Amino acid sequence: MTGAETLVLLIQIWGAIGAVVALGFLTVGLGQIDEDARGAVTFRPLLVPGILVLWPLVLWRWWVLATGRDQWPLRHAPPRRSHRTVALIMAVLIPLTLLTAFSIRQDWPADIAPVQLEEGAPQ
Amino acid sequence: MSVKYIPVQWNKFKYLYDAVILAGIMGFLWVFVTLTPGILGYDPAINPQILNMRAFGACAFFLMTFILLIGPLARLDARFMPLLYNRRHMGVLTCFVAYSHASFVIGWYFSFSPIDKYVAVLGTNTAYGQLLGFPFESLGIFALLCLTILAATSHDFWLKFLTPRIWKALHYLIYPAYVAVVAHVGLGALQNQQNQTFGILVVLGAGSVVILHLLAARHERTVSDPAAGAGATETWERICAAGDIEEGRAKVARLANGDRVAVFRHDGKLSAIANACAHQNGPLGEGRILDCLVTCPWHGFQYDVTNGRSPAPFTEKVPTYNIRLNDGIVEVDPEANPPGTPVEPLVINAEAGR
Protein backbone atom coordinates (compact mmCIF):
# COMPACT_ATOMS: atom_id res chain seq x y z
CA MET A 1 0.00 0.00 0.00
CA THR A 2 1.44 3.40 -0.98
CA GLY A 3 1.60 6.41 1.33
CA ALA A 4 -1.20 8.11 -0.60
CA GLU A 5 -3.43 5.01 -0.34
CA THR A 6 -2.77 4.81 3.40
CA LEU A 7 -3.68 8.49 3.81
CA VAL A 8 -6.95 8.06 1.91
CA LEU A 9 -7.77 4.99 4.05
CA LEU A 10 -7.03 6.93 7.27
CA ILE A 11 -9.31 9.76 6.10
CA GLN A 12 -12.08 7.23 5.45
CA ILE A 13 -11.63 5.69 8.91
CA TRP A 14 -11.62 9.17 10.49
CA GLY A 15 -14.89 10.00 8.69
CA ALA A 16 -16.50 6.69 9.66
CA ILE A 17 -15.74 7.26 13.35
CA GLY A 18 -17.04 10.81 12.96
CA ALA A 19 -20.30 9.46 11.53
CA VAL A 20 -20.79 7.22 14.59
CA VAL A 21 -20.01 10.14 16.93
CA ALA A 22 -22.42 12.38 14.97
CA LEU A 23 -25.20 9.80 15.33
CA GLY A 24 -24.71 9.53 19.10
CA PHE A 25 -24.18 13.22 19.72
CA LEU A 26 -27.07 14.50 17.63
CA THR A 27 -29.58 11.98 18.97
CA VAL A 28 -28.53 11.70 22.64
CA GLY A 29 -25.78 14.12 23.70
CA LEU A 30 -26.93 17.42 22.23
CA GLY A 31 -30.11 17.69 24.25
CA GLN A 32 -28.26 16.76 27.45
CA ILE A 33 -25.64 19.47 27.26
CA ASP A 34 -27.45 22.40 25.61
CA GLU A 35 -30.91 23.51 26.68
CA ASP A 36 -31.27 25.66 23.55
CA ALA A 37 -31.04 22.49 21.42
CA ARG A 38 -33.93 20.71 23.16
CA GLY A 39 -36.82 20.51 20.72
CA ALA A 40 -34.73 22.14 17.98
CA VAL A 41 -34.28 19.55 15.24
CA THR A 42 -33.97 21.31 11.88
CA PHE A 43 -30.53 22.78 12.59
CA ARG A 44 -28.97 19.44 13.57
CA PRO A 45 -28.03 18.23 10.05
CA LEU A 46 -25.92 21.41 9.73
CA LEU A 47 -23.69 20.14 12.53
CA VAL A 48 -22.82 16.85 10.79
CA PRO A 49 -19.86 18.15 8.68
CA GLY A 50 -18.27 19.76 11.75
CA ILE A 51 -18.60 16.56 13.80
CA LEU A 52 -17.15 14.45 10.95
CA VAL A 53 -14.06 16.67 10.84
CA LEU A 54 -13.65 17.52 14.54
CA TRP A 55 -15.07 14.49 16.34
CA PRO A 56 -12.26 14.25 18.96
CA LEU A 57 -12.91 17.89 19.95
CA VAL A 58 -16.66 17.19 20.03
CA LEU A 59 -16.16 14.17 22.30
CA TRP A 60 -13.94 16.22 24.64
CA ARG A 61 -16.38 19.16 24.89
CA TRP A 62 -19.31 16.75 25.30
CA TRP A 63 -17.49 15.13 28.25
CA VAL A 64 -16.53 18.55 29.77
CA LEU A 65 -20.10 19.86 29.60
CA ALA A 66 -21.81 16.61 30.62
CA THR A 67 -19.59 16.28 33.71
CA GLY A 68 -19.89 19.95 34.76
CA ARG A 69 -16.20 20.67 34.20
CA ASP A 70 -16.80 23.74 32.01
CA GLN A 71 -15.04 26.84 33.34
CA TRP A 72 -17.11 29.93 32.58
CA PRO A 73 -14.32 32.51 33.12
CA LEU A 74 -12.33 30.88 30.29
CA ARG A 75 -15.14 31.78 27.90
CA HIS A 76 -14.05 35.40 28.19
CA ALA A 77 -10.36 35.07 27.46
CA PRO A 78 -10.35 35.93 23.75
CA PRO A 79 -7.29 35.07 21.64
CA ARG A 80 -7.49 38.53 19.97
CA ARG A 81 -4.20 39.50 21.59
CA SER A 82 -2.52 37.09 19.13
CA HIS A 83 -3.59 39.19 16.15
CA ARG A 84 -0.43 41.31 16.17
CA THR A 85 1.77 38.18 16.08
CA VAL A 86 -0.30 36.76 13.23
CA ALA A 87 -0.04 40.04 11.29
CA LEU A 88 3.75 40.03 11.69
CA ILE A 89 4.07 36.38 10.63
CA MET A 90 1.93 37.03 7.54
CA ALA A 91 4.03 40.11 6.74
CA VAL A 92 7.08 37.85 6.53
CA LEU A 93 5.63 34.71 4.95
CA ILE A 94 3.46 36.21 2.20
CA PRO A 95 6.11 38.46 0.58
CA LEU A 96 8.66 35.65 0.96
CA THR A 97 6.30 33.19 -0.73
CA LEU A 98 5.53 35.54 -3.61
CA LEU A 99 9.20 36.47 -4.08
CA THR A 100 10.13 32.78 -4.19
CA ALA A 101 7.32 32.04 -6.64
CA PHE A 102 8.38 34.83 -9.00
CA SER A 103 12.10 34.07 -8.71
CA ILE A 104 11.73 30.43 -9.81
CA ARG A 105 9.61 31.25 -12.84
CA GLN A 106 11.31 29.98 -15.98
CA ASP A 107 11.17 33.05 -18.17
CA TRP A 108 13.36 31.79 -20.97
CA PRO A 109 12.62 32.83 -24.53
CA ALA A 110 9.79 30.83 -26.05
CA ASP A 111 11.94 29.54 -28.90
CA ILE A 112 14.70 28.00 -26.76
CA ALA A 113 15.52 24.41 -27.67
CA PRO A 114 14.22 21.85 -25.13
CA VAL A 115 16.85 20.09 -22.99
CA GLN A 116 16.33 16.64 -21.49
CA LEU A 117 17.22 16.89 -17.80
CA GLU A 118 17.40 13.17 -17.02
CA GLU A 119 16.69 9.79 -18.51
CA GLY A 120 13.09 8.73 -18.26
CA ALA A 121 11.99 5.40 -16.81
CA PRO A 122 12.29 2.49 -19.25
CA GLN A 123 9.03 1.78 -21.07
CA MET B 1 -27.68 32.23 21.96
CA SER B 2 -30.37 31.84 24.51
CA VAL B 3 -33.29 30.95 22.28
CA LYS B 4 -33.94 27.72 20.36
CA TYR B 5 -31.48 27.09 17.55
CA ILE B 6 -32.69 27.36 13.98
CA PRO B 7 -30.69 26.53 10.81
CA VAL B 8 -30.03 30.16 9.79
CA GLN B 9 -31.13 33.32 11.59
CA TRP B 10 -32.21 35.29 8.57
CA ASN B 11 -33.17 38.94 8.66
CA LYS B 12 -33.60 41.61 6.01
CA PHE B 13 -29.99 42.76 6.19
CA LYS B 14 -28.64 39.21 5.92
CA TYR B 15 -30.80 38.54 2.84
CA LEU B 16 -29.42 41.69 1.24
CA TYR B 17 -25.83 40.86 2.28
CA ASP B 18 -26.03 37.32 0.90
CA ALA B 19 -27.74 38.47 -2.31
CA VAL B 20 -24.89 40.93 -2.95
CA ILE B 21 -22.23 38.24 -2.31
CA LEU B 22 -23.99 35.73 -4.56
CA ALA B 23 -24.41 38.33 -7.32
CA GLY B 24 -20.71 39.22 -6.96
CA ILE B 25 -19.62 35.56 -7.24
CA MET B 26 -21.90 34.91 -10.24
CA GLY B 27 -20.70 38.11 -11.92
CA PHE B 28 -17.03 37.22 -11.36
CA LEU B 29 -17.48 33.70 -12.75
CA TRP B 30 -19.46 34.96 -15.75
CA VAL B 31 -16.82 37.55 -16.63
CA PHE B 32 -14.01 35.02 -16.16
CA VAL B 33 -15.64 32.26 -18.20
CA THR B 34 -17.20 34.28 -21.01
CA LEU B 35 -15.05 37.36 -21.48
CA THR B 36 -11.47 36.55 -20.48
CA PRO B 37 -10.77 33.81 -23.11
CA GLY B 38 -11.41 36.36 -25.88
CA ILE B 39 -9.37 39.09 -24.18
CA LEU B 40 -6.44 36.90 -23.12
CA GLY B 41 -6.39 34.73 -26.26
CA TYR B 42 -5.13 31.52 -24.61
CA ASP B 43 -2.49 29.84 -26.78
CA PRO B 44 -2.91 26.90 -26.91
CA ALA B 45 -6.65 27.21 -26.30
CA ILE B 46 -7.90 25.76 -23.00
CA ASN B 47 -10.91 23.52 -22.63
CA PRO B 48 -14.04 24.39 -20.56
CA GLN B 49 -12.95 22.20 -17.61
CA ILE B 50 -9.67 24.06 -17.21
CA LEU B 51 -11.41 27.41 -17.71
CA ASN B 52 -13.96 26.55 -14.99
CA MET B 53 -11.17 25.34 -12.71
CA ARG B 54 -9.31 28.65 -13.12
CA ALA B 55 -12.49 30.71 -12.70
CA PHE B 56 -13.50 29.04 -9.41
CA GLY B 57 -9.89 29.05 -8.15
CA ALA B 58 -9.43 32.77 -8.85
CA CYS B 59 -12.85 33.48 -7.31
CA ALA B 60 -11.96 31.59 -4.11
CA PHE B 61 -8.64 33.46 -3.83
CA PHE B 62 -10.23 36.90 -4.18
CA LEU B 63 -13.08 35.98 -1.81
CA MET B 64 -10.55 34.93 0.84
CA THR B 65 -8.62 38.13 0.25
CA PHE B 66 -11.78 40.23 0.64
CA ILE B 67 -12.79 38.37 3.82
CA LEU B 68 -9.36 39.02 5.32
CA LEU B 69 -9.58 42.71 4.46
CA ILE B 70 -12.89 43.21 6.28
CA GLY B 71 -11.50 42.74 9.79
CA PRO B 72 -8.70 45.32 9.66
CA LEU B 73 -10.84 47.75 7.65
CA ALA B 74 -13.52 47.63 10.35
CA ARG B 75 -10.87 48.16 13.04
CA LEU B 76 -9.47 51.19 11.22
CA ASP B 77 -12.76 52.76 10.12
CA ALA B 78 -16.15 52.04 11.71
CA ARG B 79 -17.91 52.66 8.39
CA PHE B 80 -16.76 49.18 7.28
CA MET B 81 -18.40 47.57 10.34
CA PRO B 82 -21.55 46.42 8.44
CA LEU B 83 -19.33 44.19 6.28
CA LEU B 84 -18.37 42.25 9.42
CA TYR B 85 -21.95 41.51 10.33
CA ASN B 86 -22.49 38.50 8.08
CA ARG B 87 -18.91 37.61 7.19
CA ARG B 88 -19.53 33.99 8.17
CA HIS B 89 -21.94 33.50 5.25
CA MET B 90 -19.25 34.80 2.91
CA GLY B 91 -16.83 32.28 4.41
CA VAL B 92 -19.24 29.39 3.83
CA LEU B 93 -19.78 30.47 0.21
CA THR B 94 -16.00 30.71 -0.23
CA CYS B 95 -15.71 27.11 0.95
CA PHE B 96 -18.26 25.99 -1.67
CA VAL B 97 -16.41 27.91 -4.40
CA ALA B 98 -13.10 26.32 -3.31
CA TYR B 99 -14.68 22.82 -3.41
CA SER B 100 -15.96 23.56 -6.94
CA HIS B 101 -12.39 24.48 -7.93
CA ALA B 102 -11.05 21.25 -6.38
CA SER B 103 -13.71 19.11 -8.08
CA PHE B 104 -12.83 20.56 -11.51
CA VAL B 105 -9.11 19.88 -10.81
CA ILE B 106 -9.72 16.29 -9.73
CA GLY B 107 -12.32 15.68 -12.43
CA TRP B 108 -9.96 16.76 -15.22
CA TYR B 109 -6.38 16.06 -14.16
CA PHE B 110 -6.75 12.95 -11.98
CA SER B 111 -9.76 11.05 -13.24
CA PHE B 112 -8.64 9.25 -16.36
CA SER B 113 -6.32 6.60 -14.94
CA PRO B 114 -6.70 3.21 -13.23
CA ILE B 115 -5.59 4.81 -9.93
CA ASP B 116 -8.28 6.08 -7.58
CA LYS B 117 -8.54 9.83 -8.25
CA TYR B 118 -8.03 10.83 -4.60
CA VAL B 119 -4.99 8.58 -4.31
CA ALA B 120 -3.72 10.14 -7.54
CA VAL B 121 -4.05 13.69 -6.13
CA LEU B 122 -1.99 12.76 -3.08
CA GLY B 123 0.51 10.47 -4.74
CA THR B 124 1.23 11.70 -8.27
CA ASN B 125 3.77 14.36 -7.32
CA THR B 126 5.71 13.86 -4.11
CA ALA B 127 8.71 16.11 -4.89
CA TYR B 128 8.43 17.99 -1.58
CA GLY B 129 12.18 18.59 -1.49
CA GLN B 130 12.27 21.09 -4.36
CA LEU B 131 10.65 24.44 -5.04
CA LEU B 132 10.43 24.13 -8.82
CA GLY B 133 7.73 21.57 -9.42
CA PHE B 134 6.71 21.53 -5.74
CA PRO B 135 3.42 19.62 -5.28
CA PHE B 136 1.44 22.81 -4.79
CA GLU B 137 -1.80 20.80 -4.77
CA SER B 138 -1.03 19.80 -1.17
CA LEU B 139 -1.06 23.49 -0.14
CA GLY B 140 -4.49 23.84 -1.72
CA ILE B 141 -5.70 20.70 0.08
CA PHE B 142 -4.48 22.13 3.42
CA ALA B 143 -6.31 25.42 2.76
CA LEU B 144 -9.45 23.50 1.75
CA LEU B 145 -9.32 21.53 5.01
CA CYS B 146 -9.05 24.80 6.97
CA LEU B 147 -11.96 26.35 5.05
CA THR B 148 -14.00 23.19 5.70
CA ILE B 149 -13.39 23.45 9.46
CA LEU B 150 -14.33 27.15 9.45
CA ALA B 151 -17.49 26.64 7.37
CA ALA B 152 -18.56 23.50 9.26
CA THR B 153 -18.30 25.30 12.62
CA SER B 154 -19.97 28.53 11.51
CA HIS B 155 -23.34 27.89 13.22
CA ASP B 156 -23.88 29.73 16.52
CA PHE B 157 -24.21 26.36 18.27
CA TRP B 158 -20.46 25.83 17.85
CA LEU B 159 -19.68 29.14 19.54
CA LYS B 160 -21.58 28.15 22.64
CA PHE B 161 -20.49 24.50 22.56
CA LEU B 162 -16.77 25.13 22.02
CA THR B 163 -16.72 28.51 23.87
CA PRO B 164 -15.81 31.73 21.98
CA ARG B 165 -12.19 31.26 23.06
CA ILE B 166 -11.74 27.86 21.37
CA TRP B 167 -14.01 28.81 18.46
CA LYS B 168 -12.03 31.96 17.77
CA ALA B 169 -8.73 30.10 18.08
CA LEU B 170 -10.03 27.52 15.58
CA HIS B 171 -11.06 30.31 13.22
CA TYR B 172 -7.51 31.71 13.33
CA LEU B 173 -6.93 28.88 10.81
CA ILE B 174 -7.98 31.41 8.17
CA TYR B 175 -4.48 32.93 8.41
CA PRO B 176 -2.38 29.79 7.72
CA ALA B 177 -5.00 28.87 5.11
CA TYR B 178 -4.46 32.18 3.34
CA VAL B 179 -0.67 31.87 3.41
CA ALA B 180 -1.07 28.33 2.00
CA VAL B 181 -3.36 29.64 -0.75
CA VAL B 182 -0.86 32.36 -1.69
CA ALA B 183 1.82 29.66 -1.93
CA HIS B 184 -0.59 27.38 -3.85
CA VAL B 185 -1.23 30.15 -6.37
CA GLY B 186 2.41 31.29 -6.45
CA LEU B 187 3.88 27.84 -7.08
CA GLY B 188 0.98 26.88 -9.36
CA ALA B 189 -0.91 29.41 -11.46
CA LEU B 190 1.73 32.16 -11.27
CA GLN B 191 4.34 29.91 -12.87
CA ASN B 192 2.37 30.33 -16.10
CA GLN B 193 3.62 33.53 -17.71
CA GLN B 194 1.17 33.85 -20.58
CA ASN B 195 -0.55 36.76 -18.91
CA GLN B 196 0.70 38.99 -16.11
CA THR B 197 -2.68 40.41 -15.03
CA PHE B 198 -3.47 37.63 -12.56
CA GLY B 199 0.01 37.88 -11.03
CA ILE B 200 -0.38 41.63 -10.51
CA LEU B 201 -3.85 41.17 -8.95
CA VAL B 202 -2.51 38.46 -6.60
CA VAL B 203 0.34 40.69 -5.44
CA LEU B 204 -2.03 43.63 -4.92
CA GLY B 205 -4.57 41.49 -3.04
CA ALA B 206 -2.12 39.68 -0.77
CA GLY B 207 -0.12 42.89 -0.25
CA SER B 208 -3.27 44.72 0.86
CA VAL B 209 -4.02 41.97 3.37
CA VAL B 210 -0.52 42.23 4.85
CA ILE B 211 -0.46 46.05 5.02
CA LEU B 212 -3.96 46.46 6.45
CA HIS B 213 -3.39 43.82 9.14
CA LEU B 214 -0.17 45.55 10.20
CA LEU B 215 -1.94 48.93 10.29
CA ALA B 216 -4.85 47.48 12.30
CA ALA B 217 -2.47 45.86 14.81
CA ARG B 218 -0.67 49.19 15.24
CA HIS B 219 -3.93 51.10 15.55
CA GLU B 220 -5.15 48.71 18.24
CA ARG B 221 -2.04 49.13 20.37
CA THR B 222 -1.71 52.89 20.02
CA VAL B 223 -5.22 54.29 19.52
CA SER B 224 -8.16 52.00 20.31
CA ASP B 225 -6.81 49.72 23.09
CA PRO B 226 -3.79 51.46 24.70
CA ALA B 227 -2.04 49.84 27.66
CA ALA B 228 -3.33 50.76 31.11
CA GLY B 229 -0.88 52.52 33.44
CA ALA B 230 0.08 51.76 37.01
CA GLY B 231 -2.52 52.87 39.55
CA ALA B 232 -1.99 54.60 42.88
CA THR B 233 -1.73 51.21 44.61
CA GLU B 234 0.14 48.18 43.39
CA THR B 235 -2.69 46.08 42.05
CA TRP B 236 -5.06 48.65 40.51
CA GLU B 237 -4.41 49.97 37.00
CA ARG B 238 -4.89 53.47 35.62
CA ILE B 239 -7.24 53.85 32.63
CA CYS B 240 -7.79 57.57 31.89
CA ALA B 241 -9.20 60.79 33.35
CA ALA B 242 -12.92 60.47 34.11
CA GLY B 243 -13.59 63.58 32.03
CA ASP B 244 -12.08 61.92 28.95
CA ILE B 245 -14.96 59.43 28.66
CA GLU B 246 -17.85 60.74 26.56
CA GLU B 247 -21.42 60.22 27.77
CA GLY B 248 -22.78 56.88 26.41
CA ARG B 249 -19.32 55.79 25.29
CA ALA B 250 -16.33 53.89 26.67
CA LYS B 251 -12.57 54.02 26.93
CA VAL B 252 -10.82 50.68 26.33
CA ALA B 253 -7.48 49.72 27.87
CA ARG B 254 -5.22 46.66 27.86
CA LEU B 255 -4.49 45.49 31.38
CA ALA B 256 -1.13 44.05 32.37
CA ASN B 257 -2.62 40.52 32.33
CA GLY B 258 -3.57 40.95 28.64
CA ASP B 259 -7.34 41.36 29.23
CA ARG B 260 -9.14 44.34 27.75
CA VAL B 261 -11.51 46.38 29.88
CA ALA B 262 -14.12 48.88 28.68
CA VAL B 263 -15.06 51.70 31.09
CA PHE B 264 -18.43 53.21 30.16
CA ARG B 265 -20.00 56.50 31.20
CA HIS B 266 -23.79 56.51 31.46
CA ASP B 267 -25.94 59.17 33.15
CA GLY B 268 -22.83 60.64 34.76
CA LYS B 269 -21.79 57.30 36.28
CA LEU B 270 -18.99 54.90 35.39
CA SER B 271 -19.17 51.12 34.94
CA ALA B 272 -16.54 48.69 33.68
CA ILE B 273 -17.07 45.40 31.85
CA ALA B 274 -14.86 43.07 29.80
CA ASN B 275 -14.32 44.38 26.30
CA ALA B 276 -14.98 40.96 24.72
CA CYS B 277 -18.57 40.15 23.75
CA ALA B 278 -19.70 36.68 24.89
CA HIS B 279 -20.83 35.93 21.33
CA GLN B 280 -17.74 36.28 19.12
CA ASN B 281 -15.48 38.41 21.34
CA GLY B 282 -16.47 41.57 19.46
CA PRO B 283 -15.19 44.91 20.90
CA LEU B 284 -17.94 46.00 23.31
CA GLY B 285 -16.06 49.20 24.13
CA GLU B 286 -16.68 50.45 20.61
CA GLY B 287 -20.44 50.18 21.13
CA ARG B 288 -22.79 52.91 22.32
CA ILE B 289 -25.03 52.77 25.42
CA LEU B 290 -28.78 53.04 24.96
CA ASP B 291 -31.03 52.64 28.03
CA CYS B 292 -28.15 51.30 30.12
CA LEU B 293 -27.46 48.61 27.49
CA VAL B 294 -24.31 48.56 25.43
CA THR B 295 -24.69 47.09 21.94
CA CYS B 296 -21.82 45.08 20.44
CA PRO B 297 -20.89 46.73 17.14
CA TRP B 298 -20.27 43.37 15.46
CA HIS B 299 -23.60 41.54 15.77
CA GLY B 300 -25.82 43.63 18.04
CA PHE B 301 -25.64 41.55 21.25
CA GLN B 302 -26.56 43.75 24.25
CA TYR B 303 -25.39 43.91 27.88
CA ASP B 304 -26.35 45.94 30.93
CA VAL B 305 -23.11 47.74 31.80
CA THR B 306 -23.86 47.63 35.53
CA ASN B 307 -23.96 43.81 35.72
CA GLY B 308 -22.65 42.47 32.38
CA ARG B 309 -25.90 40.59 31.66
CA SER B 310 -27.92 40.45 28.43
CA PRO B 311 -31.58 41.49 28.79
CA ALA B 312 -34.15 38.65 29.05
CA PRO B 313 -34.82 36.25 27.36
CA PHE B 314 -31.09 36.17 26.51
CA THR B 315 -28.66 34.77 29.07
CA GLU B 316 -25.21 35.88 27.83
CA LYS B 317 -22.97 37.32 30.52
CA VAL B 318 -19.60 39.08 30.52
CA PRO B 319 -17.29 39.76 33.49
CA THR B 320 -17.54 43.08 35.31
CA TYR B 321 -14.73 45.04 37.00
CA ASN B 322 -14.51 47.07 40.19
CA ILE B 323 -13.47 50.65 39.55
CA ARG B 324 -12.58 53.70 41.62
CA LEU B 325 -11.65 57.34 41.13
CA ASN B 326 -8.31 58.63 42.30
CA ASP B 327 -7.83 62.39 41.83
CA GLY B 328 -10.21 62.31 38.86
CA ILE B 329 -8.38 59.33 37.32
CA VAL B 330 -10.31 56.12 36.66
CA GLU B 331 -8.60 53.05 38.08
CA VAL B 332 -9.62 49.40 37.58
CA ASP B 333 -9.03 46.34 39.71
CA PRO B 334 -7.56 43.94 37.09
CA GLU B 335 -9.11 40.95 38.88
CA ALA B 336 -12.38 40.53 36.93
CA ASN B 337 -15.61 39.65 38.74
CA PRO B 338 -17.38 36.47 37.61
CA PRO B 339 -19.56 37.07 34.51
CA GLY B 340 -22.83 38.79 35.37
CA THR B 341 -21.74 40.17 38.77
CA PRO B 342 -23.52 43.48 39.57
CA VAL B 343 -21.23 46.41 40.45
CA GLU B 344 -22.66 49.67 41.77
CA PRO B 345 -21.93 52.39 39.14
CA LEU B 346 -19.40 54.98 40.29
CA VAL B 347 -20.78 58.51 40.50
CA ILE B 348 -18.47 61.08 38.93
CA ASN B 349 -18.28 64.25 40.95
CA ALA B 350 -18.50 67.58 39.16
CA GLU B 351 -14.77 68.23 39.47
CA ALA B 352 -13.66 64.88 38.01
CA GLY B 353 -16.28 64.68 35.29
CA ARG B 354 -15.32 67.73 33.32
XYZ file of C-alpha atoms in Angstrom, chain B residues 104-329:
226
model
C -12.826 20.561 -11.510
C -9.112 19.885 -10.815
C -9.718 16.291 -9.734
C -12.323 15.683 -12.433
C -9.964 16.765 -15.217
C -6.378 16.064 -14.157
C -6.748 12.952 -11.984
C -9.765 11.048 -13.243
C -8.645 9.247 -16.364
C -6.325 6.600 -14.943
C -6.704 3.212 -13.234
C -5.588 4.807 -9.933
C -8.277 6.076 -7.581
C -8.543 9.825 -8.253
C -8.032 10.828 -4.596
C -4.985 8.579 -4.308
C -3.721 10.139 -7.539
C -4.048 13.695 -6.129
C -1.991 12.765 -3.076
C 0.514 10.468 -4.742
C 1.229 11.697 -8.273
C 3.768 14.361 -7.323
C 5.714 13.863 -4.110
C 8.712 16.114 -4.886
C 8.432 17.994 -1.584
C 12.182 18.590 -1.488
C 12.271 21.089 -4.357
C 10.646 24.440 -5.043
C 10.430 24.133 -8.821
C 7.733 21.573 -9.423
C 6.712 21.534 -5.744
C 3.425 19.618 -5.284
C 1.436 22.811 -4.793
C -1.803 20.804 -4.774
C -1.032 19.798 -1.168
C -1.055 23.486 -0.145
C -4.492 23.844 -1.715
C -5.701 20.701 0.085
C -4.482 22.130 3.420
C -6.310 25.417 2.763
C -9.446 23.502 1.755
C -9.320 21.532 5.011
C -9.047 24.796 6.975
C -11.961 26.348 5.051
C -13.999 23.187 5.704
C -13.393 23.452 9.457
C -14.327 27.146 9.450
C -17.488 26.637 7.366
C -18.556 23.500 9.261
C -18.305 25.296 12.620
C -19.973 28.531 11.506
C -23.340 27.891 13.219
C -23.879 29.732 16.515
C -24.210 26.363 18.271
C -20.459 25.829 17.849
C -19.681 29.139 19.541
C -21.584 28.147 22.639
C -20.487 24.503 22.560
C -16.766 25.128 22.023
C -16.719 28.511 23.873
C -15.812 31.725 21.984
C -12.190 31.263 23.063
C -11.738 27.861 21.372
C -14.012 28.813 18.460
C -12.027 31.964 17.773
C -8.726 30.095 18.080
C -10.035 27.520 15.579
C -11.055 30.307 13.217
C -7.511 31.706 13.326
C -6.926 28.875 10.814
C -7.978 31.410 8.173
C -4.477 32.929 8.409
C -2.383 29.788 7.718
C -5.002 28.865 5.109
C -4.465 32.183 3.336
C -0.671 31.873 3.407
C -1.065 28.332 1.996
C -3.362 29.638 -0.746
C -0.864 32.364 -1.691
C 1.822 29.659 -1.927
C -0.586 27.380 -3.849
C -1.229 30.154 -6.367
C 2.405 31.288 -6.447
C 3.881 27.835 -7.084
C 0.982 26.885 -9.361
C -0.907 29.410 -11.464
C 1.733 32.161 -11.273
C 4.344 29.912 -12.866
C 2.374 30.334 -16.100
C 3.616 33.532 -17.714
C 1.167 33.854 -20.576
C -0.547 36.758 -18.911
C 0.700 38.994 -16.106
C -2.684 40.410 -15.034
C -3.471 37.635 -12.558
C 0.015 37.881 -11.029
C -0.385 41.634 -10.509
C -3.846 41.169 -8.945
C -2.514 38.456 -6.598
C 0.339 40.693 -5.436
C -2.034 43.632 -4.920
C -4.573 41.489 -3.039
C -2.119 39.679 -0.772
C -0.123 42.889 -0.249
C -3.272 44.721 0.864
C -4.017 41.966 3.375
C -0.522 42.235 4.848
C -0.456 46.055 5.017
C -3.961 46.461 6.453
C -3.390 43.815 9.143
C -0.166 45.553 10.201
C -1.943 48.931 10.291
C -4.846 47.478 12.299
C -2.471 45.862 14.813
C -0.667 49.190 15.245
C -3.932 51.100 15.551
C -5.154 48.713 18.242
C -2.044 49.129 20.368
C -1.705 52.885 20.024
C -5.221 54.286 19.525
C -8.160 51.998 20.307
C -6.806 49.725 23.088
C -3.790 51.462 24.698
C -2.041 49.841 27.658
C -3.334 50.760 31.107
C -0.882 52.525 33.435
C 0.082 51.759 37.015
C -2.516 52.867 39.553
C -1.988 54.597 42.884
C -1.726 51.214 44.607
C 0.144 48.177 43.392
C -2.687 46.077 42.046
C -5.063 48.655 40.507
C -4.414 49.967 37.004
C -4.887 53.470 35.621
C -7.244 53.847 32.628
C -7.787 57.570 31.886
C -9.197 60.788 33.351
C -12.918 60.467 34.106
C -13.590 63.579 32.032
C -12.078 61.920 28.946
C -14.963 59.433 28.663
C -17.848 60.736 26.560
C -21.416 60.221 27.774
C -22.779 56.883 26.413
C -19.316 55.787 25.287
C -16.326 53.886 26.669
C -12.570 54.023 26.927
C -10.823 50.678 26.332
C -7.480 49.717 27.865
C -5.222 46.658 27.856
C -4.493 45.487 31.377
C -1.132 44.053 32.367
C -2.616 40.517 32.328
C -3.572 40.950 28.641
C -7.336 41.357 29.228
C -9.138 44.343 27.746
C -11.511 46.383 29.882
C -14.123 48.883 28.682
C -15.060 51.703 31.094
C -18.429 53.213 30.164
C -20.002 56.503 31.198
C -23.788 56.506 31.465
C -25.941 59.172 33.154
C -22.827 60.640 34.764
C -21.791 57.304 36.282
C -18.993 54.903 35.392
C -19.174 51.119 34.943
C -16.545 48.686 33.680
C -17.066 45.400 31.851
C -14.857 43.069 29.802
C -14.322 44.382 26.295
C -14.977 40.962 24.716
C -18.569 40.149 23.746
C -19.704 36.676 24.891
C -20.834 35.930 21.327
C -17.738 36.284 19.119
C -15.485 38.407 21.342
C -16.468 41.574 19.462
C -15.186 44.908 20.903
C -17.941 46.003 23.307
C -16.062 49.197 24.133
C -16.683 50.448 20.610
C -20.435 50.176 21.131
C -22.795 52.908 22.318
C -25.026 52.767 25.416
C -28.785 53.035 24.957
C -31.034 52.636 28.028
C -28.153 51.304 30.124
C -27.462 48.610 27.491
C -24.312 48.561 25.428
C -24.687 47.094 21.945
C -21.820 45.085 20.435
C -20.886 46.728 17.136
C -20.275 43.368 15.465
C -23.602 41.537 15.766
C -25.818 43.631 18.036
C -25.636 41.545 21.255
C -26.562 43.751 24.247
C -25.390 43.910 27.876
C -26.348 45.943 30.931
C -23.107 47.744 31.800
C -23.855 47.632 35.526
C -23.965 43.807 35.720
C -22.654 42.468 32.379
C -25.905 40.585 31.660
C -27.924 40.448 28.433
C -31.581 41.488 28.787
C -34.153 38.645 29.055
C -34.816 36.246 27.364
C -31.093 36.172 26.512
C -28.656 34.768 29.067
C -25.209 35.877 27.827
C -22.966 37.323 30.523
C -19.597 39.079 30.515
C -17.291 39.756 33.488
C -17.536 43.082 35.309
C -14.726 45.041 36.999
C -14.508 47.070 40.191
C -13.469 50.654 39.549
C -12.576 53.701 41.622
C -11.655 57.340 41.126
C -8.313 58.629 42.305
C -7.835 62.395 41.835
C -10.208 62.305 38.861
C -8.379 59.333 37.317
